[in-house]
Amino acid sequence: MEKPSLPKGTRDFGPATMAKRQFILDNIRKVFQKYGFLPLETPSMENLSTLTGKYGDEGDQLLFKILNSGDFLKDITPQRLETKNSKLLTPDISEKGLRYDLTVWRADRPQKGRYREFYQCDADVVGTSSLICEVEIILMINEVFKGLGIQDYTIKINHRGVLNGIADVIGAKGNEVPMFVAIDKLDKIGEEKVKEELLTKNFSEKSLSTLFDLLNVKGSNKNKLGFLFTRFENSPSGQKGLHDLEEVFELLESYGATDDHVEFDVALARGLSYYTGCIFEVKINNVSIGSVSGGGRYDNLTQAFGDKENLSGVGFSFGVDRLFDAMEELNVFPKDTQVSSKVLLCHFDEASFRYGLGVLAKLRKAGIASEIYPDQAKLKKQLDFANKKMIPFTIVIGSDEMNSGEMAFKDMEKGEQQKLTVDEIVRKLKS
Amino acid sequence: MEKPSLPKGTRDFGPATMAKRQFILDNIRKVFQKYGFLPLETPSMENLSTLTGKYGDEGDQLLFKILNSGDFLKDITPQRLETKNSKLLTPDISEKGLRYDLTVWRADRPQKGRYREFYQCDADVVGTSSLICEVEIILMINEVFKGLGIQDYTIKINHRGVLNGIADVIGAKGNEVPMFVAIDKLDKIGEEKVKEELLTKNFSEKSLSTLFDLLNVKGSNKNKLGFLFTRFENSPSGQKGLHDLEEVFELLESYGATDDHVEFDVALARGLSYYTGCIFEVKINNVSIGSVSGGGRYDNLTQAFGDKENLSGVGFSFGVDRLFDAMEELNVFPKDTQVSSKVLLCHFDEASFRYGLGVLAKLRKAGIASEIYPDQAKLKKQLDFANKKMIPFTIVIGSDEMNSGEMAFKDMEKGEQQKLTVDEIVRKLKS
């Protein structure tokens, strides 16, 4: 029988990976809590009626849908079946889906850094339009990255108002969407291709020249704001965007933080059209998959999800799997994230095995992660097991050790061996 | 628009719940690691070919199946569709399922304590037939329950060999399954009903009298073993079961542990037929849903999952949601599992808000979870917010405070207020 294969885009997580991921999750959780965020978890499954229609047709395609249990074809008429129309029949045979946003599953083609099952840590503030929320997001990202040992990263920030302002200035009002879509690709396909695309969408050469004049603004965040303020004089939407960003930078300063890692990126558009205020994207520099976090402010999403009031909120999320990949590439995981026992107890026969159980009890009582080799086996096999599991210390128990009460305590890495009592071993390992 | 409903049997987890669940998970993880277990996580989705056929027809029914993405009806012939046979068509339109064992999802009817999405912490040892594994399971359960503050519980243990021995003795060899199924219900339906059921399955009155003579064995674990040893003289299978259990009790003693919470329960059968050695079930006493953990030894499961060798292993799992419910019922969660900020900063105007940001930075730098009220609002509203979020302390900043550097620091529970500098507040909160 063949070893069963995993579905494409999914993975098993082994011990070393789990320990590292735990390191990331613990770090994020600690920072979130320090900033007053309260944890919340929603079910993986949602009714499809709740999930579909929120992210457009493309979003609906990306949902994993769960086949109804039981005789799901029972109530479908033969005429309906004869259509062989998968899309039409889906609601008949599937009521539930795996959530996509607050996101865990995505049904698109697996690719590097894009898994079909992934962990994401979201933080959302709902119910206030205060820009302190945007500032807190920047502060939290800085603190999480500091904890993870990631130094070279950029928090890109933009504002929907700025994008609207650009549309106003270049005369593209009412034609914003193709503009946003095109400039969102600037990073990947470059200026020329973006221009080509927009020319096919009825943008004039002149408007494109103005567009890139704006997009190519250089200098410090303050310089960019200053430059755009003069250009957006006649765009209330553009002005609002710039004022918001200005306040974000000022609030950062009041907090005593710098904008060192923050870059006002006029070309940052992000795919999701529901953002109405600030937009974020975080890139780790000099790694293959840099984009690890993103988010923004939305003023009317909660209504779509059934809340009565139309609350303003800011949300952002860390893509834990991408953070993981980037940290591996940068080699910044701490050495001691591996979780394994500290000590393996080895023995020669039934008597020393039984004696070892008492030693094991003492070690664990002292809080030392430890285990005993479970079977009767040659010492070499037992020591190999310790090495394979990367257990750093072994205690070998024979009749001498049982008589004297002094165990052969071995540092597996250094190869050094000492005779020590159990109490001495405990003290040594705790220090 | 209506508030969207959740699928039956699933739940949102709010902050208080999350904190409590985290308490359970942290506790279990700590103990698992102390005993040398290494973490492993498998994808939630598996290929259906891997999942089905392992747990019988009933098990297959309980799987959530994921509808193939895209035009899933494309390659199905009209003749096949016309059958309207849901079971037949399932493999045509669904390749993946949500894993059931290493279990997270279950598609049966939701009921109290039986969720369709649940957390389970599994521990498995594969590759050894040493009974030390069974002993470790008992030790870990004891340690987890101690950490969780659960005192009144019973670890029921039995052995497949003992069940086979009973079958041998009462002459039910070859007819074990109905016997196991029936005595598994003894707790729920009582002796009379079990007898009735077995009479319909061709068990004689005489064999049933012998059966209950064995099942009703009383006394200490050692007494029960002794009694059954005399009855199983002619059943090698029964002898093997008793010898294994005897060794488990002896190893526990060598470790220096007692069998205080362990009860040799001859009637414990467990539903899953793949157990071949010891069987466990843990019940918390005097709560409505007591069974929170179970497991056992299996000698040939790994082969079914594609490993070449037929390895012996022991597995058991904690049902985290049931543990949660039981702990709520017993009211044993520690008071401080609630995670929220320690301090809320309140302010009167833009100036004190900005000043507050600096104070906030200092508190967080000292590691104190804190937040600032994000909007301009009446003080009462800000203090109400603190109470609602159960934030225990507030700092109120006005112009006096900004001038003197001494803040109004309030203990929200006691209602006491003091004037303190930020450094003094930090010291107070850290002590």
PDB file of N, CA and C in Angstrom, chain A residues 4-5 11-13 15 21 34-36 38-41 43-45 47 65 67 71-74 76 84 86 105 117 119 128 130 136 254 304-305 339 341 354 364 370 374-375 389, chain B residues 1 4-5 11-13 15 21 34-36 38-41 43-45 47 65 67 71-74 76 84 86 105 117 119 128 130 132 136 254 305 339 341 354 364 370 374-375 389:
ATOM      1  N   PRO A   4      -0.228   7.386   1.879  1.00  0.00           N
ATOM      2  CA  PRO A   4      -1.251   8.276   1.335  1.00  0.00           C
ATOM      3  C   PRO A   4      -0.683   9.675   1.100  1.00  0.00           C
ATOM      4  N   SER A   5      -1.104  10.293   0.003  1.00  0.00           N
ATOM      5  CA  SER A   5      -0.609  11.635  -0.299  1.00  0.00           C
ATOM      6  C   SER A   5      -1.540  12.679   0.303  1.00  0.00           C
ATOM      7  N   ARG A  11      -0.072  20.670   4.082  1.00  0.00           N
ATOM      8  CA  ARG A  11       1.176  20.123   4.600  1.00  0.00           C
ATOM      9  C   ARG A  11       0.988  19.500   5.971  1.00  0.00           C
ATOM     10  N   ASP A  12       1.820  18.518   6.270  1.00  0.00           N
ATOM     11  CA  ASP A  12       1.944  18.074   7.650  1.00  0.00           C
ATOM     12  C   ASP A  12       2.908  19.017   8.347  1.00  0.00           C
ATOM     13  N   PHE A  13       2.680  19.268   9.613  1.00  0.00           N
ATOM     14  CA  PHE A  13       3.629  20.074  10.364  1.00  0.00           C
ATOM     15  C   PHE A  13       4.331  19.196  11.379  1.00  0.00           C
ATOM     16  N   PRO A  15       7.469  18.328  14.295  1.00  0.00           N
ATOM     17  CA  PRO A  15       7.828  18.966  15.557  1.00  0.00           C
ATOM     18  C   PRO A  15       8.632  20.259  15.411  1.00  0.00           C
ATOM     19  N   ARG A  21       6.495  27.596  14.532  1.00  0.00           N
ATOM     20  CA  ARG A  21       5.243  28.308  14.325  1.00  0.00           C
ATOM     21  C   ARG A  21       4.669  28.790  15.652  1.00  0.00           C
ATOM     22  N   LYS A  34      -0.879  42.882  24.672  1.00  0.00           N
ATOM     23  CA  LYS A  34      -0.269  44.083  25.257  1.00  0.00           C
ATOM     24  C   LYS A  34      -0.957  45.347  24.754  1.00  0.00           C
ATOM     25  N   TYR A  35      -1.497  45.259  23.553  1.00  0.00           N
ATOM     26  CA  TYR A  35      -2.187  46.404  22.965  1.00  0.00           C
ATOM     27  C   TYR A  35      -3.691  46.376  23.206  1.00  0.00           C
ATOM     28  N   GLY A  36      -4.098  45.480  24.101  1.00  0.00           N
ATOM     29  CA  GLY A  36      -5.496  45.479  24.519  1.00  0.00           C
ATOM     30  C   GLY A  36      -6.444  44.747  23.594  1.00  0.00           C
ATOM     31  N   LEU A  38      -8.572  41.647  22.295  1.00  0.00           N
ATOM     32  CA  LEU A  38      -9.147  40.475  22.926  1.00  0.00           C
ATOM     33  C   LEU A  38      -9.282  39.363  21.891  1.00  0.00           C
ATOM     34  N   PRO A  39      -8.987  38.130  22.283  1.00  0.00           N
ATOM     35  CA  PRO A  39      -9.037  37.037  21.307  1.00  0.00           C
ATOM     36  C   PRO A  39     -10.456  36.642  20.918  1.00  0.00           C
ATOM     37  N   LEU A  40     -10.616  36.207  19.710  1.00  0.00           N
ATOM     38  CA  LEU A  40     -11.905  35.748  19.191  1.00  0.00           C
ATOM     39  C   LEU A  40     -11.644  34.698  18.133  1.00  0.00           C
ATOM     40  N   GLU A  41     -12.420  33.637  18.152  1.00  0.00           N
ATOM     41  CA  GLU A  41     -12.268  32.645  17.100  1.00  0.00           C
ATOM     42  C   GLU A  41     -13.643  32.298  16.569  1.00  0.00           C
ATOM     43  N   PRO A  43     -16.093  29.827  13.869  1.00  0.00           N
ATOM     44  CA  PRO A  43     -16.020  28.460  13.342  1.00  0.00           C
ATOM     45  C   PRO A  43     -15.391  28.452  11.949  1.00  0.00           C
ATOM     46  N   SER A  44     -14.741  27.351  11.590  1.00  0.00           N
ATOM     47  CA  SER A  44     -14.164  27.224  10.253  1.00  0.00           C
ATOM     48  C   SER A  44     -15.262  27.157   9.211  1.00  0.00           C
ATOM     49  N   MET A  45     -16.385  26.559   9.617  1.00  0.00           N
ATOM     50  CA  MET A  45     -17.496  26.435   8.680  1.00  0.00           C
ATOM     51  C   MET A  45     -18.476  27.579   8.876  1.00  0.00           C
ATOM     52  N   ASN A  47     -22.304  29.197   7.040  1.00  0.00           N
ATOM     53  CA  ASN A  47     -23.310  28.968   6.020  1.00  0.00           C
ATOM     54  C   ASN A  47     -22.879  29.685   4.747  1.00  0.00           C
ATOM     55  N   LYS A  65     -16.376  24.470  -0.664  1.00  0.00           N
ATOM     56  CA  LYS A  65     -17.774  24.236  -0.287  1.00  0.00           C
ATOM     57  C   LYS A  65     -17.936  22.810   0.218  1.00  0.00           C
ATOM     58  N   LEU A  67     -20.006  19.458   0.834  1.00  0.00           N
ATOM     59  CA  LEU A  67     -21.133  18.702   0.306  1.00  0.00           C
ATOM     60  C   LEU A  67     -22.114  18.419   1.449  1.00  0.00           C
ATOM     61  N   ASP A  71     -28.448  12.097   1.776  1.00  0.00           N
ATOM     62  CA  ASP A  71     -28.855  11.943   0.374  1.00  0.00           C
ATOM     63  C   ASP A  71     -29.062  13.325  -0.236  1.00  0.00           C
ATOM     64  N   PHE A  72     -27.958  13.935  -0.636  1.00  0.00           N
ATOM     65  CA  PHE A  72     -28.016  15.347  -1.030  1.00  0.00           C
ATOM     66  C   PHE A  72     -28.733  15.571  -2.368  1.00  0.00           C
ATOM     67  N   LEU A  73     -28.922  14.502  -3.136  1.00  0.00           N
ATOM     68  CA  LEU A  73     -29.581  14.659  -4.440  1.00  0.00           C
ATOM     69  C   LEU A  73     -31.098  14.461  -4.363  1.00  0.00           C
ATOM     70  N   LYS A  74     -31.562  14.046  -3.194  1.00  0.00           N
ATOM     71  CA  LYS A  74     -32.954  13.628  -3.026  1.00  0.00           C
ATOM     72  C   LYS A  74     -33.983  14.600  -3.638  1.00  0.00           C
ATOM     73  N   ILE A  76     -33.643  17.131  -5.735  1.00  0.00           N
ATOM     74  CA  ILE A  76     -33.346  17.830  -6.987  1.00  0.00           C
ATOM     75  C   ILE A  76     -34.132  17.188  -8.128  1.00  0.00           C
ATOM     76  N   LYS A  84     -26.655  19.858 -15.992  1.00  0.00           N
ATOM     77  CA  LYS A  84     -25.214  19.641 -15.758  1.00  0.00           C
ATOM     78  C   LYS A  84     -24.489  20.964 -15.506  1.00  0.00           C
ATOM     79  N   SER A  86     -22.836  23.101 -13.046  1.00  0.00           N
ATOM     80  CA  SER A  86     -22.250  22.971 -11.709  1.00  0.00           C
ATOM     81  C   SER A  86     -22.591  24.164 -10.830  1.00  0.00           C
ATOM     82  N   TRP A 105      -8.998  29.026   4.598  1.00  0.00           N
ATOM     83  CA  TRP A 105      -8.901  28.150   3.431  1.00  0.00           C
ATOM     84  C   TRP A 105      -9.122  28.914   2.145  1.00  0.00           C
ATOM     85  N   GLU A 117      -4.384  25.842   2.935  1.00  0.00           N
ATOM     86  CA  GLU A 117      -4.785  25.936   4.337  1.00  0.00           C
ATOM     87  C   GLU A 117      -3.693  26.740   5.012  1.00  0.00           C
ATOM     88  N   TYR A 119      -2.537  29.704   8.274  1.00  0.00           N
ATOM     89  CA  TYR A 119      -2.841  30.398   9.511  1.00  0.00           C
ATOM     90  C   TYR A 119      -2.683  31.882   9.295  1.00  0.00           C
ATOM     91  N   THR A 128     -14.848  52.619  15.869  1.00  0.00           N
ATOM     92  CA  THR A 128     -14.287  53.953  16.021  1.00  0.00           C
ATOM     93  C   THR A 128     -13.599  54.359  14.732  1.00  0.00           C
ATOM     94  N   SER A 130     -11.286  56.696  14.935  1.00  0.00           N
ATOM     95  CA  SER A 130     -10.058  57.328  15.413  1.00  0.00           C
ATOM     96  C   SER A 130      -8.833  56.754  14.709  1.00  0.00           C
ATOM     97  N   GLU A 136      -1.767  52.257  16.079  1.00  0.00           N
ATOM     98  CA  GLU A 136      -1.542  51.049  16.868  1.00  0.00           C
ATOM     99  C   GLU A 136      -1.116  49.893  15.971  1.00  0.00           C
ATOM    100  N   SER A 254       3.694  61.653  18.678  1.00  0.00           N
ATOM    101  CA  SER A 254       3.235  61.874  20.050  1.00  0.00           C
ATOM    102  C   SER A 254       3.501  60.642  20.913  1.00  0.00           C
ATOM    103  N   ALA A 304     -22.501  44.498   5.813  1.00  0.00           N
ATOM    104  CA  ALA A 304     -22.600  43.333   4.937  1.00  0.00           C
ATOM    105  C   ALA A 304     -22.656  42.054   5.764  1.00  0.00           C
ATOM    106  N   PHE A 305     -22.025  42.066   6.947  1.00  0.00           N
ATOM    107  CA  PHE A 305     -22.040  40.870   7.778  1.00  0.00           C
ATOM    108  C   PHE A 305     -23.161  40.886   8.809  1.00  0.00           C
ATOM    109  N   VAL A 339      11.434  21.886  20.391  1.00  0.00           N
ATOM    110  CA  VAL A 339      10.949  21.327  21.657  1.00  0.00           C
ATOM    111  C   VAL A 339      11.187  19.831  21.679  1.00  0.00           C
ATOM    112  N   SER A 341      12.520  16.557  24.702  1.00  0.00           N
ATOM    113  CA  SER A 341      12.931  16.309  26.077  1.00  0.00           C
ATOM    114  C   SER A 341      14.344  16.818  26.261  1.00  0.00           C
ATOM    115  N   ARG A 354      13.258  -0.228  35.771  1.00  0.00           N
ATOM    116  CA  ARG A 354      12.356   0.097  36.887  1.00  0.00           C
ATOM    117  C   ARG A 354      12.958   1.186  37.779  1.00  0.00           C
ATOM    118  N   ARG A 364      10.876  14.942  36.309  1.00  0.00           N
ATOM    119  CA  ARG A 364       9.638  15.616  35.894  1.00  0.00           C
ATOM    120  C   ARG A 364       9.056  16.450  37.021  1.00  0.00           C
ATOM    121  N   SER A 370      11.511  15.086  30.228  1.00  0.00           N
ATOM    122  CA  SER A 370      12.383  13.919  30.154  1.00  0.00           C
ATOM    123  C   SER A 370      11.593  12.681  29.785  1.00  0.00           C
ATOM    124  N   PRO A 374      11.732   3.246  25.933  1.00  0.00           N
ATOM    125  CA  PRO A 374      10.629   2.381  26.381  1.00  0.00           C
ATOM    126  C   PRO A 374      10.905   0.879  26.333  1.00  0.00           C
ATOM    127  N   ASP A 375      11.866   0.465  25.513  1.00  0.00           N
ATOM    128  CA  ASP A 375      12.083  -0.979  25.345  1.00  0.00           C
ATOM    129  C   ASP A 375      13.451  -1.402  25.874  1.00  0.00           C
ATOM    130  N   LYS A 389      16.352  12.267  18.097  1.00  0.00           N
ATOM    131  CA  LYS A 389      15.321  13.165  18.618  1.00  0.00           C
ATOM    132  C   LYS A 389      15.917  14.480  19.130  1.00  0.00           C
TER     133      LYS A 389
ATOM    134  N   MET B   1     -31.261  43.694   7.435  1.00  0.00           N
ATOM    135  CA  MET B   1     -30.580  42.419   7.201  1.00  0.00           C
ATOM    136  C   MET B   1     -30.418  41.681   8.532  1.00  0.00           C
ATOM    137  N   PRO B   4     -26.207  37.073  10.494  1.00  0.00           N
ATOM    138  CA  PRO B   4     -26.060  35.750   9.902  1.00  0.00           C
ATOM    139  C   PRO B   4     -25.949  34.690  10.984  1.00  0.00           C
ATOM    140  N   SER B   5     -26.569  33.528  10.714  1.00  0.00           N
ATOM    141  CA  SER B   5     -26.523  32.467  11.722  1.00  0.00           C
ATOM    142  C   SER B   5     -25.331  31.557  11.448  1.00  0.00           C
ATOM    143  N   ARG B  11     -19.636  27.236  16.828  1.00  0.00           N
ATOM    144  CA  ARG B  11     -19.745  28.352  17.760  1.00  0.00           C
ATOM    145  C   ARG B  11     -18.687  29.411  17.492  1.00  0.00           C
ATOM    146  N   ASP B  12     -19.024  30.648  17.794  1.00  0.00           N
ATOM    147  CA  ASP B  12     -18.000  31.681  17.896  1.00  0.00           C
ATOM    148  C   ASP B  12     -17.356  31.542  19.264  1.00  0.00           C
ATOM    149  N   PHE B  13     -16.072  31.827  19.354  1.00  0.00           N
ATOM    150  CA  PHE B  13     -15.418  31.830  20.654  1.00  0.00           C
ATOM    151  C   PHE B  13     -15.047  33.256  21.005  1.00  0.00           C
ATOM    152  N   PRO B  15     -13.716  36.390  23.754  1.00  0.00           N
ATOM    153  CA  PRO B  15     -12.480  36.563  24.513  1.00  0.00           C
ATOM    154  C   PRO B  15     -12.387  35.725  25.788  1.00  0.00           C
ATOM    155  N   ARG B  21      -9.936  28.535  27.081  1.00  0.00           N
ATOM    156  CA  ARG B  21      -9.486  27.424  26.254  1.00  0.00           C
ATOM    157  C   ARG B  21      -7.965  27.428  26.140  1.00  0.00           C
ATOM    158  N   LYS B  34       6.639  17.920  28.680  1.00  0.00           N
ATOM    159  CA  LYS B  34       7.392  17.413  29.824  1.00  0.00           C
ATOM    160  C   LYS B  34       7.589  15.906  29.711  1.00  0.00           C
ATOM    161  N   TYR B  35       6.662  15.243  29.049  1.00  0.00           N
ATOM    162  CA  TYR B  35       6.758  13.795  28.884  1.00  0.00           C
ATOM    163  C   TYR B  35       7.413  13.404  27.565  1.00  0.00           C
ATOM    164  N   GLY B  36       8.024  14.378  26.907  1.00  0.00           N
ATOM    165  CA  GLY B  36       8.804  14.057  25.716  1.00  0.00           C
ATOM    166  C   GLY B  36       8.013  13.923  24.429  1.00  0.00           C
ATOM    167  N   LEU B  38       6.435  15.148  21.010  1.00  0.00           N
ATOM    168  CA  LEU B  38       6.752  16.191  20.048  1.00  0.00           C
ATOM    169  C   LEU B  38       5.484  16.591  19.310  1.00  0.00           C
ATOM    170  N   PRO B  39       5.315  17.886  19.061  1.00  0.00           N
ATOM    171  CA  PRO B  39       4.087  18.341  18.409  1.00  0.00           C
ATOM    172  C   PRO B  39       4.031  17.965  16.927  1.00  0.00           C
ATOM    173  N   LEU B  40       2.846  17.737  16.441  1.00  0.00           N
ATOM    174  CA  LEU B  40       2.629  17.416  15.030  1.00  0.00           C
ATOM    175  C   LEU B  40       1.247  17.925  14.658  1.00  0.00           C
ATOM    176  N   GLU B  41       1.134  18.529  13.504  1.00  0.00           N
ATOM    177  CA  GLU B  41      -0.189  18.947  13.058  1.00  0.00           C
ATOM    178  C   GLU B  41      -0.369  18.501  11.627  1.00  0.00           C
ATOM    179  N   PRO B  43      -2.874  18.434   8.013  1.00  0.00           N
ATOM    180  CA  PRO B  43      -3.844  19.340   7.389  1.00  0.00           C
ATOM    181  C   PRO B  43      -5.265  18.955   7.775  1.00  0.00           C
ATOM    182  N   SER B  44      -6.150  19.930   7.815  1.00  0.00           N
ATOM    183  CA  SER B  44      -7.556  19.632   8.122  1.00  0.00           C
ATOM    184  C   SER B  44      -8.180  18.853   6.984  1.00  0.00           C
ATOM    185  N   MET B  45      -7.669  19.115   5.759  1.00  0.00           N
ATOM    186  CA  MET B  45      -8.212  18.410   4.606  1.00  0.00           C
ATOM    187  C   MET B  45      -7.341  17.207   4.275  1.00  0.00           C
ATOM    188  N   ASN B  47      -7.213  13.717   1.387  1.00  0.00           N
ATOM    189  CA  ASN B  47      -7.878  13.091   0.261  1.00  0.00           C
ATOM    190  C   ASN B  47      -8.881  12.082   0.802  1.00  0.00           C
ATOM    191  N   LYS B  65     -17.485  16.224   3.482  1.00  0.00           N
ATOM    192  CA  LYS B  65     -16.823  16.095   2.182  1.00  0.00           C
ATOM    193  C   LYS B  65     -16.828  17.441   1.471  1.00  0.00           C
ATOM    194  N   LEU B  67     -16.806  19.734  -1.784  1.00  0.00           N
ATOM    195  CA  LEU B  67     -17.186  19.733  -3.189  1.00  0.00           C
ATOM    196  C   LEU B  67     -15.978  20.129  -4.025  1.00  0.00           C
ATOM    197  N   ASP B  71     -15.933  23.247 -12.418  1.00  0.00           N
ATOM    198  CA  ASP B  71     -17.089  22.597 -13.033  1.00  0.00           C
ATOM    199  C   ASP B  71     -17.082  21.116 -12.692  1.00  0.00           C
ATOM    200  N   PHE B  72     -17.537  20.817 -11.473  1.00  0.00           N
ATOM    201  CA  PHE B  72     -17.385  19.465 -10.938  1.00  0.00           C
ATOM    202  C   PHE B  72     -18.267  18.429 -11.641  1.00  0.00           C
ATOM    203  N   LEU B  73     -19.267  18.891 -12.409  1.00  0.00           N
ATOM    204  CA  LEU B  73     -20.166  17.948 -13.076  1.00  0.00           C
ATOM    205  C   LEU B  73     -19.711  17.596 -14.489  1.00  0.00           C
ATOM    206  N   LYS B  74     -18.668  18.299 -14.945  1.00  0.00           N
ATOM    207  CA  LYS B  74     -18.237  18.232 -16.346  1.00  0.00           C
ATOM    208  C   LYS B  74     -18.113  16.801 -16.887  1.00  0.00           C
ATOM    209  N   ILE B  76     -19.163  13.899 -15.698  1.00  0.00           N
ATOM    210  CA  ILE B  76     -20.114  12.859 -15.286  1.00  0.00           C
ATOM    211  C   ILE B  76     -21.097  12.590 -16.420  1.00  0.00           C
ATOM    212  N   LYS B  84     -29.441   9.500  -9.719  1.00  0.00           N
ATOM    213  CA  LYS B  84     -29.742  10.294  -8.506  1.00  0.00           C
ATOM    214  C   LYS B  84     -29.287   9.574  -7.237  1.00  0.00           C
ATOM    215  N   SER B  86     -26.900   9.505  -4.474  1.00  0.00           N
ATOM    216  CA  SER B  86     -25.945  10.410  -3.832  1.00  0.00           C
ATOM    217  C   SER B  86     -24.646   9.702  -3.479  1.00  0.00           C
ATOM    218  N   TRP B 105     -13.533  17.511  12.757  1.00  0.00           N
ATOM    219  CA  TRP B 105     -14.893  17.732  12.300  1.00  0.00           C
ATOM    220  C   TRP B 105     -15.705  16.458  12.289  1.00  0.00           C
ATOM    221  N   GLU B 117     -17.503  20.958  15.182  1.00  0.00           N
ATOM    222  CA  GLU B 117     -16.110  21.353  15.056  1.00  0.00           C
ATOM    223  C   GLU B 117     -15.565  21.385  16.461  1.00  0.00           C
ATOM    224  N   TYR B 119     -12.001  20.829  19.247  1.00  0.00           N
ATOM    225  CA  TYR B 119     -10.577  20.701  19.452  1.00  0.00           C
ATOM    226  C   TYR B 119     -10.292  19.441  20.231  1.00  0.00           C
ATOM    227  N   THR B 128       6.461   1.034  19.572  1.00  0.00           N
ATOM    228  CA  THR B 128       6.896   0.217  20.708  1.00  0.00           C
ATOM    229  C   THR B 128       5.689  -0.458  21.329  1.00  0.00           C
ATOM    230  N   SER B 130       5.997  -1.468  24.448  1.00  0.00           N
ATOM    231  CA  SER B 130       6.268  -1.348  25.880  1.00  0.00           C
ATOM    232  C   SER B 130       5.071  -0.763  26.617  1.00  0.00           C
ATOM    233  N   ILE B 132       5.122   0.824  29.208  1.00  0.00           N
ATOM    234  CA  ILE B 132       5.431   2.112  29.830  1.00  0.00           C
ATOM    235  C   ILE B 132       4.596   3.221  29.173  1.00  0.00           C
ATOM    236  N   GLU B 136       2.576   6.063  31.041  1.00  0.00           N
ATOM    237  CA  GLU B 136       2.785   7.489  30.788  1.00  0.00           C
ATOM    238  C   GLU B 136       1.448   8.204  30.545  1.00  0.00           C
ATOM    239  N   SER B 254       6.541   1.438  40.406  1.00  0.00           N
ATOM    240  CA  SER B 254       7.977   1.712  40.261  1.00  0.00           C
ATOM    241  C   SER B 254       8.231   3.202  40.056  1.00  0.00           C
ATOM    242  N   PHE B 305      -2.940   3.170   7.374  1.00  0.00           N
ATOM    243  CA  PHE B 305      -2.619   4.528   6.941  1.00  0.00           C
ATOM    244  C   PHE B 305      -1.362   4.567   6.082  1.00  0.00           C
ATOM    245  N   VAL B 339      -8.235  37.603  29.664  1.00  0.00           N
ATOM    246  CA  VAL B 339      -7.169  38.456  29.159  1.00  0.00           C
ATOM    247  C   VAL B 339      -7.753  39.786  28.706  1.00  0.00           C
ATOM    248  N   SER B 341      -6.629  44.293  28.785  1.00  0.00           N
ATOM    249  CA  SER B 341      -5.635  45.268  29.216  1.00  0.00           C
ATOM    250  C   SER B 341      -5.715  45.428  30.716  1.00  0.00           C
ATOM    251  N   ARG B 354      -3.022  63.312  23.301  1.00  0.00           N
ATOM    252  CA  ARG B 354      -1.651  63.211  22.774  1.00  0.00           C
ATOM    253  C   ARG B 354      -0.656  62.922  23.915  1.00  0.00           C
ATOM    254  N   ARG B 364       3.567  50.261  28.052  1.00  0.00           N
ATOM    255  CA  ARG B 364       3.805  49.085  27.197  1.00  0.00           C
ATOM    256  C   ARG B 364       5.272  48.701  27.189  1.00  0.00           C
ATOM    257  N   SER B 370      -1.968  47.654  27.928  1.00  0.00           N
ATOM    258  CA  SER B 370      -2.706  48.886  28.176  1.00  0.00           C
ATOM    259  C   SER B 370      -3.236  49.445  26.872  1.00  0.00           C
ATOM    260  N   PRO B 374     -10.038  55.528  22.309  1.00  0.00           N
ATOM    261  CA  PRO B 374      -9.613  56.047  20.999  1.00  0.00           C
ATOM    262  C   PRO B 374     -10.279  57.347  20.568  1.00  0.00           C
ATOM    263  N   ASP B 375     -11.439  57.660  21.132  1.00  0.00           N
ATOM    264  CA  ASP B 375     -12.168  58.847  20.662  1.00  0.00           C
ATOM    265  C   ASP B 375     -12.267  59.908  21.746  1.00  0.00           C
ATOM    266  N   LYS B 389     -15.144  46.194  29.477  1.00  0.00           N
ATOM    267  CA  LYS B 389     -14.064  45.321  29.022  1.00  0.00           C
ATOM    268  C   LYS B 389     -13.326  44.681  30.199  1.00  0.00           C
TER     269      LYS B 389
END
